[in-house]
Amino acid sequence: MQNDALLRARAGFAGHFGHAPRLVASAPGRVNLIGEFTDYNEGFVLPIALEYRTVVCGTPNESNLVTVRSEATQESVSLDLRRALEPDAPGRWSNYIRGVLAGFGGIGTALRGFDAFIASDVPMGAGLSSSAAIEVAFATLLEGIHGVKLDPVAKALLCQKAEHSFAGVPCGIMDLFIASLAREDHALLLDCRSNEAVWLPFADPAVAVLILNTNVRHQLATSAYAIRREECQAAASLLKVGSLRAATLEMLAQHVDPLERTVMRRARHVVGEIARTLQAAEVIRDRDWIELGQLMYASHDSLRNYYEVSCRELDAVVHAAREIGTAAGVYGCRMTGGGFGGCAVALIDAPRREAIERAIRESYGRSISTPLTCFTSRPGRGAELLEA
Ligand code: GLA
């Protein structure tokens, strides 16, 4: 997979604006090892940042205009800072830019004009947080342009607000947090109630994180995300808890009224997933990869059966992984991210990667005709700003 966004962003900036950029900011995509749909329920998540990053180059100009060029869409957006920043049409990439700029203005920074160019190696629309990478990279560039240093948690929250108010996606904190705070060779155990982060060393050369992109994204993805979030709130109200973090399996067992069954199934996933994520942190500490793999499979089953956010492509990847089995070097596999397409993540024996990839593709290809893209990633680092 392409991993030269830095070169492309620098060259793209020079080609478009006619001079070299002064600042280079970047932020990574992420893959969540376990802890899915737990962030907005005040639970735990356990992502790693990818080595693949979004890069934003920029230079201040002496005008009131912010001009941002995107390599991916080959479009530019120009914003006049003398006017109020409004959201663009839903689904437009400029919402990330607008939202983060508005957030920056909102904390009392006098915004100044600049030119910027974005290039990214994070696959788009694949559940690997390409939007969080743009937002956090752009916020990091804004720090450099304005000479302001934000607390990394405040930066994550500012970007989350941009996602809510401008992009219209009611996401949790996980993606923004890992993009902002990731550490190389570490997984992040994040408590989404307190925002307390624990970095777990995750750099055993014997295992690899294999990301399997189905390259499909089903229509349902965006609307279902908001609906699940509401269902979780409804379940929390029924259980009389502030959030599902405070719910227990015993509480759920007392609510078997068929009319309430859907929301209780959602809660069932969340309660189980929070427990699995904490167990996963323990087994990562012990380097017990077999047990981590079992937790990943259990997470997938719960996402498929209780949370109902999987799809046949993701199920086919996980089925292929299971067929190969631990003895042949696949410890575990699950869908990752928002669901209804996108990627699965597998934990595998690193030296056997090629054979494993081949076997997964072969099994997957028996039932699914769309291509599967596979790549590995070590845990990458969080957002950073460099002088170009
Ligand atoms: C998306 C959201 C995250 C999280 C995941 C599911 O990636 O942006 O906040 O809710 O889905 O775990």
mmCIF file of C-alpha atoms and ligand atoms in Angstrom:
data_model
loop_
_atom_site.group_PDB
_atom_site.id
_atom_site.type_symbol
_atom_site.label_atom_id
_atom_site.label_comp_id
_atom_site.label_asym_id
_atom_site.label_seq_id
_atom_site.Cartn_x
_atom_site.Cartn_y
_atom_site.Cartn_z
ATOM 1 C CA MET A 1 0.000 0.000 0.000
ATOM 2 C CA GLN A 2 1.150 3.547 -0.702
ATOM 3 C CA ASN A 3 3.014 5.136 2.217
ATOM 4 C CA ASP A 4 4.460 8.357 0.860
ATOM 5 C CA ALA A 5 1.805 10.961 1.689
ATOM 6 C CA LEU A 6 4.517 13.228 3.076
ATOM 7 C CA LEU A 7 6.303 13.415 -0.279
ATOM 8 C CA ARG A 8 3.051 13.826 -2.169
ATOM 9 C CA ALA A 9 1.765 16.560 0.147
ATOM 10 C CA ARG A 10 5.009 18.536 -0.133
ATOM 11 C CA ALA A 11 5.149 18.179 -3.914
ATOM 12 C CA GLY A 12 1.407 18.816 -4.239
ATOM 13 C CA PHE A 13 1.666 21.994 -2.199
ATOM 14 C CA ALA A 14 4.610 23.288 -4.242
ATOM 15 C CA GLY A 15 2.870 22.403 -7.515
ATOM 16 C CA HIS A 16 -0.382 24.065 -6.523
ATOM 17 C CA PHE A 17 0.796 27.160 -4.642
ATOM 18 C CA GLY A 18 4.121 27.732 -6.416
ATOM 19 C CA HIS A 19 6.433 27.573 -3.388
ATOM 20 C CA ALA A 20 7.508 25.069 -0.734
ATOM 21 C CA PRO A 21 5.319 24.761 2.405
ATOM 22 C CA ARG A 22 6.602 26.029 5.731
ATOM 23 C CA LEU A 23 4.849 23.550 8.062
ATOM 24 C CA VAL A 24 3.963 19.880 7.846
ATOM 25 C CA ALA A 25 1.401 18.321 10.178
ATOM 26 C CA SER A 26 0.275 14.722 10.156
ATOM 27 C CA ALA A 27 -1.966 12.283 12.006
ATOM 28 C CA PRO A 28 -2.508 8.529 11.644
ATOM 29 C CA GLY A 29 -5.485 6.366 10.762
ATOM 30 C CA ARG A 30 -6.311 3.671 13.299
ATOM 31 C CA VAL A 31 -7.451 0.130 13.671
ATOM 32 C CA ASN A 32 -9.361 -0.895 16.752
ATOM 33 C CA LEU A 33 -8.142 -4.206 18.214
ATOM 34 C CA ILE A 34 -11.222 -4.585 20.419
ATOM 35 C CA GLY A 35 -13.825 -2.426 22.185
ATOM 36 C CA GLU A 36 -16.338 -1.678 19.429
ATOM 37 C CA PHE A 37 -19.261 0.712 20.002
ATOM 38 C CA THR A 38 -18.198 1.090 23.584
ATOM 39 C CA ASP A 39 -16.771 4.622 23.335
ATOM 40 C CA TYR A 40 -20.130 6.424 23.293
ATOM 41 C CA ASN A 41 -21.301 4.167 26.119
ATOM 42 C CA GLU A 42 -18.494 5.428 28.375
ATOM 43 C CA GLY A 43 -16.718 2.080 28.106
ATOM 44 C CA PHE A 44 -13.173 1.061 27.129
ATOM 45 C CA VAL A 45 -11.581 0.866 23.673
ATOM 46 C CA LEU A 46 -8.244 -0.593 22.604
ATOM 47 C CA PRO A 47 -7.038 0.796 19.245
ATOM 48 C CA ILE A 48 -3.610 1.170 17.669
ATOM 49 C CA ALA A 49 -2.636 3.964 15.298
ATOM 50 C CA LEU A 50 -1.637 2.864 11.799
ATOM 51 C CA GLU A 51 1.718 3.600 10.197
ATOM 52 C CA TYR A 52 -0.375 5.184 7.434
ATOM 53 C CA ARG A 53 -0.982 8.887 7.885
ATOM 54 C CA THR A 54 -2.733 11.948 6.560
ATOM 55 C CA VAL A 55 -0.374 14.844 5.905
ATOM 56 C CA VAL A 56 -1.319 18.516 5.693
ATOM 57 C CA CYS A 57 1.318 20.988 4.513
ATOM 58 C CA GLY A 58 0.737 24.678 5.004
ATOM 59 C CA THR A 59 2.108 28.202 4.908
ATOM 60 C CA PRO A 60 0.537 31.362 6.356
ATOM 61 C CA ASN A 61 -0.490 33.985 3.812
ATOM 62 C CA GLU A 62 -1.146 37.676 4.354
ATOM 63 C CA SER A 63 -4.858 37.525 3.498
ATOM 64 C CA ASN A 64 -8.119 36.582 5.186
ATOM 65 C CA LEU A 65 -8.414 33.495 3.040
ATOM 66 C CA VAL A 66 -7.849 29.896 4.005
ATOM 67 C CA THR A 67 -7.329 27.833 0.855
ATOM 68 C CA VAL A 68 -7.092 24.073 1.192
ATOM 69 C CA ARG A 69 -6.418 21.707 -1.683
ATOM 70 C CA SER A 70 -7.196 17.990 -1.450
ATOM 71 C CA GLU A 71 -5.158 15.524 -3.456
ATOM 72 C CA ALA A 72 -7.865 12.873 -3.115
ATOM 73 C CA THR A 73 -10.691 14.901 -4.631
ATOM 74 C CA GLN A 74 -8.555 17.278 -6.706
ATOM 75 C CA GLU A 75 -10.673 20.115 -5.332
ATOM 76 C CA SER A 76 -9.855 23.289 -3.444
ATOM 77 C CA VAL A 77 -11.934 25.020 -0.818
ATOM 78 C CA SER A 78 -11.483 28.714 -0.060
ATOM 79 C CA LEU A 79 -12.896 30.150 3.146
ATOM 80 C CA ASP A 80 -13.109 33.859 3.901
ATOM 81 C CA LEU A 81 -12.350 34.322 7.589
ATOM 82 C CA ARG A 82 -14.399 37.524 7.725
ATOM 83 C CA ARG A 83 -17.551 35.406 7.281
ATOM 84 C CA ALA A 84 -19.056 32.926 9.735
ATOM 85 C CA LEU A 85 -17.995 29.336 9.093
ATOM 86 C CA GLU A 86 -21.005 27.267 8.023
ATOM 87 C CA PRO A 87 -21.214 23.535 7.278
ATOM 88 C CA ASP A 88 -20.998 22.500 3.624
ATOM 89 C CA ALA A 89 -23.471 19.969 2.132
ATOM 90 C CA PRO A 90 -23.525 16.654 4.063
ATOM 91 C CA GLY A 91 -20.763 14.250 3.078
ATOM 92 C CA ARG A 92 -18.382 16.934 1.752
ATOM 93 C CA TRP A 93 -14.746 16.772 2.931
ATOM 94 C CA SER A 94 -14.627 20.517 3.494
ATOM 95 C CA ASN A 95 -16.791 19.970 6.599
ATOM 96 C CA TYR A 96 -13.751 18.596 8.416
ATOM 97 C CA ILE A 97 -11.798 21.745 7.570
ATOM 98 C CA ARG A 98 -14.667 24.076 8.393
ATOM 99 C CA GLY A 99 -15.473 22.332 11.670
ATOM 100 C CA VAL A 100 -11.905 22.317 12.952
ATOM 101 C CA LEU A 101 -11.364 25.953 11.929
ATOM 102 C CA ALA A 102 -14.590 26.929 13.703
ATOM 103 C CA GLY A 103 -13.455 25.043 16.809
ATOM 104 C CA PHE A 104 -10.122 26.818 16.748
ATOM 105 C CA GLY A 105 -11.822 30.188 16.431
ATOM 106 C CA GLY A 106 -14.140 29.142 19.256
ATOM 107 C CA ILE A 107 -11.274 28.862 21.732
ATOM 108 C CA GLY A 108 -10.399 32.505 21.209
ATOM 109 C CA THR A 109 -7.677 32.217 18.558
ATOM 110 C CA ALA A 110 -7.637 35.092 16.040
ATOM 111 C CA LEU A 111 -7.653 33.039 12.844
ATOM 112 C CA ARG A 112 -5.234 33.974 10.088
ATOM 113 C CA GLY A 113 -5.126 33.145 6.409
ATOM 114 C CA PHE A 114 -3.032 30.305 5.048
ATOM 115 C CA ASP A 115 -2.688 27.845 2.189
ATOM 116 C CA ALA A 116 -2.710 24.104 2.751
ATOM 117 C CA PHE A 117 -2.509 20.845 0.829
ATOM 118 C CA ILE A 118 -3.781 17.455 2.069
ATOM 119 C CA ALA A 119 -2.544 14.034 0.976
ATOM 120 C CA SER A 120 -3.329 10.785 2.721
ATOM 121 C CA ASP A 121 -2.228 7.154 2.830
ATOM 122 C CA VAL A 122 -5.171 6.190 5.052
ATOM 123 C CA PRO A 123 -7.737 4.288 2.955
ATOM 124 C CA MET A 124 -10.952 6.338 2.795
ATOM 125 C CA GLY A 125 -14.340 5.050 3.865
ATOM 126 C CA ALA A 126 -12.830 1.778 5.098
ATOM 127 C CA GLY A 127 -13.506 2.192 8.823
ATOM 128 C CA LEU A 128 -9.881 3.194 9.482
ATOM 129 C CA SER A 129 -10.703 6.730 10.628
ATOM 130 C CA SER A 130 -9.570 8.647 7.601
ATOM 131 C CA SER A 131 -11.809 11.536 8.691
ATOM 132 C CA ALA A 132 -10.312 11.705 12.199
ATOM 133 C CA ALA A 133 -6.851 11.691 10.614
ATOM 134 C CA ILE A 134 -7.771 14.709 8.450
ATOM 135 C CA GLU A 135 -9.305 16.576 11.374
ATOM 136 C CA VAL A 136 -6.462 15.941 13.798
ATOM 137 C CA ALA A 137 -3.771 16.622 11.179
ATOM 138 C CA PHE A 138 -5.528 19.857 10.231
ATOM 139 C CA ALA A 139 -5.916 20.908 13.879
ATOM 140 C CA THR A 140 -2.196 20.213 14.342
ATOM 141 C CA LEU A 141 -1.368 22.403 11.346
ATOM 142 C CA LEU A 142 -3.538 25.149 12.865
ATOM 143 C CA GLU A 143 -1.480 24.940 16.055
ATOM 144 C CA GLY A 144 1.652 25.616 13.984
ATOM 145 C CA ILE A 145 0.075 28.375 11.896
ATOM 146 C CA HIS A 146 -1.203 30.224 14.969
ATOM 147 C CA GLY A 147 1.623 29.423 17.377
ATOM 148 C CA VAL A 148 -0.829 27.808 19.816
ATOM 149 C CA LYS A 149 -0.261 24.453 21.492
ATOM 150 C CA LEU A 150 -3.405 22.583 22.486
ATOM 151 C CA ASP A 151 -3.532 19.909 25.123
ATOM 152 C CA PRO A 152 -3.797 16.670 23.041
ATOM 153 C CA VAL A 153 -7.038 15.636 24.794
ATOM 154 C CA ALA A 154 -8.545 19.092 24.154
ATOM 155 C CA LYS A 155 -7.487 18.746 20.515
ATOM 156 C CA ALA A 156 -9.256 15.380 20.253
ATOM 157 C CA LEU A 157 -12.421 16.866 21.785
ATOM 158 C CA LEU A 158 -12.303 19.895 19.464
ATOM 159 C CA CYS A 159 -12.102 17.545 16.461
ATOM 160 C CA GLN A 160 -14.927 15.380 17.808
ATOM 161 C CA LYS A 161 -17.080 18.502 17.997
ATOM 162 C CA ALA A 162 -16.211 19.287 14.364
ATOM 163 C CA GLU A 163 -17.327 15.790 13.401
ATOM 164 C CA HIS A 164 -20.626 16.205 15.297
ATOM 165 C CA SER A 165 -21.528 19.753 14.284
ATOM 166 C CA PHE A 166 -20.090 20.020 10.771
ATOM 167 C CA ALA A 167 -19.774 16.490 9.393
ATOM 168 C CA GLY A 168 -23.018 15.467 11.140
ATOM 169 C CA VAL A 169 -21.644 12.161 12.483
ATOM 170 C CA PRO A 170 -22.411 11.522 16.187
ATOM 171 C CA CYS A 171 -19.146 9.625 16.693
ATOM 172 C CA GLY A 172 -17.479 8.745 19.975
ATOM 173 C CA ILE A 173 -14.043 9.867 21.105
ATOM 174 C CA MET A 174 -11.934 6.840 20.108
ATOM 175 C CA ASP A 175 -10.785 7.862 16.622
ATOM 176 C CA LEU A 176 -9.873 11.430 17.501
ATOM 177 C CA PHE A 177 -8.157 10.356 20.677
ATOM 178 C CA ILE A 178 -5.885 7.755 19.107
ATOM 179 C CA ALA A 179 -5.043 10.085 16.175
ATOM 180 C CA SER A 180 -4.027 12.757 18.653
ATOM 181 C CA LEU A 181 -2.330 10.698 21.391
ATOM 182 C CA ALA A 182 -0.991 7.469 19.871
ATOM 183 C CA ARG A 183 2.487 6.231 20.736
ATOM 184 C CA GLU A 184 4.630 4.127 18.450
ATOM 185 C CA ASP A 185 4.660 0.399 19.294
ATOM 186 C CA HIS A 186 1.860 0.786 21.845
ATOM 187 C CA ALA A 187 -1.831 0.005 21.918
ATOM 188 C CA LEU A 188 -4.031 2.465 23.776
ATOM 189 C CA LEU A 189 -6.448 1.364 26.466
ATOM 190 C CA LEU A 190 -8.773 4.321 26.780
ATOM 191 C CA ASP A 191 -11.396 4.784 29.455
ATOM 192 C CA CYS A 192 -14.037 6.773 27.570
ATOM 193 C CA ARG A 193 -15.676 7.901 30.808
ATOM 194 C CA SER A 194 -12.651 9.604 32.368
ATOM 195 C CA ASN A 195 -10.566 9.984 29.172
ATOM 196 C CA GLU A 196 -7.767 8.281 31.074
ATOM 197 C CA ALA A 197 -5.276 6.598 28.737
ATOM 198 C CA VAL A 198 -2.993 3.655 29.424
ATOM 199 C CA TRP A 199 -0.403 2.772 26.777
ATOM 200 C CA LEU A 200 0.332 -0.927 26.497
ATOM 201 C CA PRO A 201 3.563 -2.049 24.810
ATOM 202 C CA PHE A 202 2.492 -3.907 21.664
ATOM 203 C CA ALA A 203 5.566 -4.680 19.632
ATOM 204 C CA ASP A 204 6.164 -8.431 19.768
ATOM 205 C CA PRO A 205 7.802 -9.233 16.402
ATOM 206 C CA ALA A 206 6.261 -12.723 16.577
ATOM 207 C CA VAL A 207 2.765 -11.384 15.889
ATOM 208 C CA ALA A 208 1.378 -9.054 13.257
ATOM 209 C CA VAL A 209 -1.823 -7.056 12.965
ATOM 210 C CA LEU A 210 -3.302 -7.885 9.576
ATOM 211 C CA ILE A 211 -5.944 -5.511 8.243
ATOM 212 C CA LEU A 212 -8.337 -6.933 5.669
ATOM 213 C CA ASN A 213 -10.268 -4.357 3.689
ATOM 214 C CA THR A 214 -13.444 -5.690 2.063
ATOM 215 C CA ASN A 215 -13.614 -2.512 -0.055
ATOM 216 C CA VAL A 216 -17.378 -2.452 0.436
ATOM 217 C CA ARG A 217 -19.403 0.054 2.382
ATOM 218 C CA HIS A 218 -23.098 -0.647 2.627
ATOM 219 C CA GLN A 219 -25.592 2.208 2.460
ATOM 220 C CA LEU A 220 -26.847 1.587 5.958
ATOM 221 C CA ALA A 221 -23.565 2.510 7.640
ATOM 222 C CA THR A 222 -24.250 6.151 8.536
ATOM 223 C CA SER A 223 -27.900 5.931 9.510
ATOM 224 C CA ALA A 224 -27.380 2.730 11.504
ATOM 225 C CA TYR A 225 -24.615 4.354 13.553
ATOM 226 C CA ALA A 226 -26.964 7.031 14.890
ATOM 227 C CA ILE A 227 -29.766 4.495 15.439
ATOM 228 C CA ARG A 228 -27.500 2.188 17.497
ATOM 229 C CA ARG A 229 -26.441 5.128 19.590
ATOM 230 C CA GLU A 230 -30.083 5.946 20.339
ATOM 231 C CA GLU A 231 -30.819 2.304 21.114
ATOM 232 C CA CYS A 232 -28.010 2.284 23.669
ATOM 233 C CA GLN A 233 -29.450 5.384 25.303
ATOM 234 C CA ALA A 234 -32.872 3.758 25.380
ATOM 235 C CA ALA A 235 -31.393 0.634 26.992
ATOM 236 C CA ALA A 236 -29.584 2.739 29.596
ATOM 237 C CA SER A 237 -32.866 4.515 30.470
ATOM 238 C CA LEU A 238 -34.704 1.211 30.813
ATOM 239 C CA LEU A 239 -31.984 -0.074 33.087
ATOM 240 C CA LYS A 240 -31.989 3.223 34.977
ATOM 241 C CA VAL A 241 -28.273 3.816 34.541
ATOM 242 C CA GLY A 242 -26.554 6.934 33.230
ATOM 243 C CA SER A 243 -24.711 4.952 30.555
ATOM 244 C CA LEU A 244 -24.258 1.280 29.648
ATOM 245 C CA ARG A 245 -20.859 1.390 31.368
ATOM 246 C CA ALA A 246 -22.808 1.043 34.608
ATOM 247 C CA ALA A 247 -24.954 -1.871 33.366
ATOM 248 C CA THR A 248 -24.323 -5.523 34.261
ATOM 249 C CA LEU A 249 -25.386 -8.844 32.763
ATOM 250 C CA GLU A 250 -27.551 -9.429 35.880
ATOM 251 C CA MET A 251 -29.453 -6.215 35.204
ATOM 252 C CA LEU A 252 -30.025 -7.305 31.602
ATOM 253 C CA ALA A 253 -31.309 -10.689 32.718
ATOM 254 C CA GLN A 254 -34.195 -8.946 34.485
ATOM 255 C CA HIS A 255 -35.383 -7.313 31.249
ATOM 256 C CA VAL A 256 -36.621 -9.988 28.914
ATOM 257 C CA ASP A 257 -39.817 -8.281 27.772
ATOM 258 C CA PRO A 258 -39.987 -9.126 24.035
ATOM 259 C CA LEU A 259 -40.936 -5.528 23.167
ATOM 260 C CA GLU A 260 -37.658 -4.371 24.570
ATOM 261 C CA ARG A 261 -35.595 -7.124 23.045
ATOM 262 C CA THR A 262 -33.715 -5.137 20.400
ATOM 263 C CA VAL A 263 -32.332 -2.513 22.735
ATOM 264 C CA MET A 264 -31.445 -5.205 25.263
ATOM 265 C CA ARG A 265 -29.499 -7.102 22.600
ATOM 266 C CA ARG A 266 -27.558 -3.920 21.896
ATOM 267 C CA ALA A 267 -26.866 -3.536 25.608
ATOM 268 C CA ARG A 268 -25.845 -7.176 25.795
ATOM 269 C CA HIS A 269 -23.105 -6.478 23.237
ATOM 270 C CA VAL A 270 -21.880 -3.340 24.975
ATOM 271 C CA VAL A 271 -21.700 -4.886 28.458
ATOM 272 C CA GLY A 272 -19.871 -7.965 27.127
ATOM 273 C CA GLU A 273 -17.543 -5.905 24.945
ATOM 274 C CA ILE A 274 -16.466 -3.645 27.790
ATOM 275 C CA ALA A 275 -15.522 -6.722 29.840
ATOM 276 C CA ARG A 276 -13.680 -8.267 26.873
ATOM 277 C CA THR A 277 -11.702 -5.086 26.284
ATOM 278 C CA LEU A 278 -10.449 -5.049 29.860
ATOM 279 C CA GLN A 279 -9.532 -8.734 29.556
ATOM 280 C CA ALA A 280 -7.749 -7.991 26.278
ATOM 281 C CA ALA A 281 -5.590 -5.380 28.007
ATOM 282 C CA GLU A 282 -4.591 -8.012 30.568
ATOM 283 C CA VAL A 283 -3.699 -10.646 27.987
ATOM 284 C CA ILE A 284 -1.709 -8.101 25.951
ATOM 285 C CA ARG A 285 0.337 -7.454 29.094
ATOM 286 C CA ASP A 286 0.924 -11.229 29.329
ATOM 287 C CA ARG A 287 1.546 -11.551 25.561
ATOM 288 C CA ASP A 288 -1.086 -14.265 25.499
ATOM 289 C CA TRP A 289 -1.923 -13.999 21.793
ATOM 290 C CA ILE A 290 -4.092 -17.092 21.721
ATOM 291 C CA GLU A 291 -6.379 -15.642 24.369
ATOM 292 C CA LEU A 292 -6.434 -12.235 22.674
ATOM 293 C CA GLY A 293 -7.518 -14.003 19.486
ATOM 294 C CA GLN A 294 -10.365 -15.753 21.309
ATOM 295 C CA LEU A 295 -11.576 -12.407 22.647
ATOM 296 C CA MET A 296 -11.499 -10.989 19.106
ATOM 297 C CA TYR A 297 -13.667 -13.825 17.788
ATOM 298 C CA ALA A 298 -16.087 -13.367 20.684
ATOM 299 C CA SER A 299 -16.249 -9.657 19.900
ATOM 300 C CA HIS A 300 -17.109 -10.393 16.279
ATOM 301 C CA ASP A 301 -19.858 -12.842 17.206
ATOM 302 C CA SER A 302 -21.370 -10.295 19.550
ATOM 303 C CA LEU A 303 -21.209 -7.529 16.916
ATOM 304 C CA ARG A 304 -22.878 -9.818 14.409
ATOM 305 C CA ASN A 305 -25.543 -11.359 16.645
ATOM 306 C CA TYR A 306 -26.390 -8.703 19.242
ATOM 307 C CA TYR A 307 -25.295 -5.390 17.746
ATOM 308 C CA GLU A 308 -26.103 -6.434 14.160
ATOM 309 C CA VAL A 309 -23.514 -4.284 12.423
ATOM 310 C CA SER A 310 -21.634 -6.940 10.451
ATOM 311 C CA CYS A 311 -22.305 -7.981 6.837
ATOM 312 C CA ARG A 312 -21.638 -11.021 4.665
ATOM 313 C CA GLU A 313 -18.240 -9.756 3.494
ATOM 314 C CA LEU A 314 -16.961 -9.215 7.058
ATOM 315 C CA ASP A 315 -18.438 -12.526 8.202
ATOM 316 C CA ALA A 316 -16.686 -14.247 5.287
ATOM 317 C CA VAL A 317 -13.299 -12.840 6.350
ATOM 318 C CA VAL A 318 -13.789 -13.961 9.941
ATOM 319 C CA HIS A 319 -15.022 -17.366 8.793
ATOM 320 C CA ALA A 320 -11.893 -17.741 6.624
ATOM 321 C CA ALA A 321 -9.670 -16.834 9.584
ATOM 322 C CA ARG A 322 -11.408 -19.360 11.818
ATOM 323 C CA GLU A 323 -11.049 -22.075 9.194
ATOM 324 C CA ILE A 324 -7.287 -21.565 9.101
ATOM 325 C CA GLY A 325 -7.119 -21.698 12.873
ATOM 326 C CA THR A 326 -4.565 -21.112 15.582
ATOM 327 C CA ALA A 327 -2.368 -24.077 14.638
ATOM 328 C CA ALA A 328 -1.754 -22.491 11.233
ATOM 329 C CA GLY A 329 -1.015 -19.082 12.755
ATOM 330 C CA VAL A 330 -4.294 -17.144 12.902
ATOM 331 C CA TYR A 331 -5.050 -16.238 16.517
ATOM 332 C CA GLY A 332 -8.216 -14.217 16.026
ATOM 333 C CA CYS A 333 -10.185 -11.944 13.732
ATOM 334 C CA ARG A 334 -13.094 -9.533 13.972
ATOM 335 C CA MET A 335 -14.771 -6.715 12.128
ATOM 336 C CA THR A 336 -13.387 -3.354 13.195
ATOM 337 C CA GLY A 337 -14.747 0.199 13.116
ATOM 338 C CA GLY A 338 -18.279 1.270 12.300
ATOM 339 C CA GLY A 339 -19.366 -1.953 10.518
ATOM 340 C CA PHE A 340 -21.521 -2.680 7.418
ATOM 341 C CA GLY A 341 -18.358 -3.111 5.361
ATOM 342 C CA GLY A 342 -14.907 -1.673 5.758
ATOM 343 C CA CYS A 343 -12.228 -3.750 7.427
ATOM 344 C CA ALA A 344 -11.651 -6.771 9.580
ATOM 345 C CA VAL A 345 -8.589 -7.029 11.791
ATOM 346 C CA ALA A 346 -6.717 -10.261 12.450
ATOM 347 C CA LEU A 347 -3.928 -11.150 14.831
ATOM 348 C CA ILE A 348 -1.528 -13.547 13.145
ATOM 349 C CA ASP A 349 1.804 -15.276 13.504
ATOM 350 C CA ALA A 350 4.102 -12.802 11.696
ATOM 351 C CA PRO A 351 6.444 -15.249 9.921
ATOM 352 C CA ARG A 352 3.485 -17.060 8.332
ATOM 353 C CA ARG A 353 1.855 -13.930 6.956
ATOM 354 C CA GLU A 354 2.086 -14.748 3.261
ATOM 355 C CA ALA A 355 0.581 -18.214 3.543
ATOM 356 C CA ILE A 356 -2.145 -16.886 5.837
ATOM 357 C CA GLU A 357 -3.052 -14.079 3.461
ATOM 358 C CA ARG A 358 -3.232 -16.516 0.568
ATOM 359 C CA ALA A 359 -5.465 -18.909 2.492
ATOM 360 C CA ILE A 360 -7.817 -16.130 3.640
ATOM 361 C CA ARG A 361 -8.154 -14.770 0.100
ATOM 362 C CA GLU A 362 -8.867 -18.220 -1.271
ATOM 363 C CA SER A 363 -11.574 -18.983 1.260
ATOM 364 C CA TYR A 364 -13.071 -15.467 0.973
ATOM 365 C CA GLY A 365 -13.099 -15.670 -2.831
ATOM 366 C CA ARG A 366 -15.274 -18.779 -2.668
ATOM 367 C CA SER A 367 -18.268 -16.747 -1.520
ATOM 368 C CA ILE A 368 -17.424 -13.085 -2.271
ATOM 369 C CA SER A 369 -16.365 -11.667 -5.622
ATOM 370 C CA THR A 370 -15.211 -8.156 -4.597
ATOM 371 C CA PRO A 371 -11.457 -7.820 -3.951
ATOM 372 C CA LEU A 372 -9.945 -8.060 -0.487
ATOM 373 C CA THR A 373 -6.999 -5.735 0.206
ATOM 374 C CA CYS A 374 -4.623 -6.867 2.943
ATOM 375 C CA PHE A 375 -1.872 -5.009 4.748
ATOM 376 C CA THR A 376 -0.129 -5.124 8.104
ATOM 377 C CA SER A 377 0.727 -2.236 10.360
ATOM 378 C CA ARG A 378 2.785 -1.791 13.481
ATOM 379 C CA PRO A 379 1.365 0.667 16.003
ATOM 380 C CA GLY A 380 2.213 4.112 14.654
ATOM 381 C CA ARG A 381 2.680 7.443 16.401
ATOM 382 C CA GLY A 382 0.136 10.167 17.033
ATOM 383 C CA ALA A 383 -0.185 13.631 15.517
ATOM 384 C CA GLU A 384 2.963 15.624 14.933
ATOM 385 C CA LEU A 385 4.068 18.968 13.572
ATOM 386 C CA LEU A 386 7.320 19.618 11.768
ATOM 387 C CA GLU A 387 8.932 22.636 10.161
ATOM 388 C CA ALA A 388 9.103 21.755 6.482
HETATM 389 C C1 GLA B 1 -16.771 4.766 14.490
HETATM 390 C C2 GLA B 1 -16.840 5.937 15.445
HETATM 391 C C3 GLA B 1 -16.156 5.615 16.773
HETATM 392 C C4 GLA B 1 -16.675 4.295 17.346
HETATM 393 C C5 GLA B 1 -16.653 3.194 16.283
HETATM 394 C C6 GLA B 1 -17.265 1.917 16.751
HETATM 395 O O1 GLA B 1 -15.441 4.535 14.111
HETATM 396 O O2 GLA B 1 -16.220 7.067 14.877
HETATM 397 O O3 GLA B 1 -16.338 6.672 17.680
HETATM 398 O O4 GLA B 1 -17.942 4.454 17.900
HETATM 399 O O5 GLA B 1 -17.318 3.597 15.100
HETATM 400 O O6 GLA B 1 -16.524 1.378 17.786
#
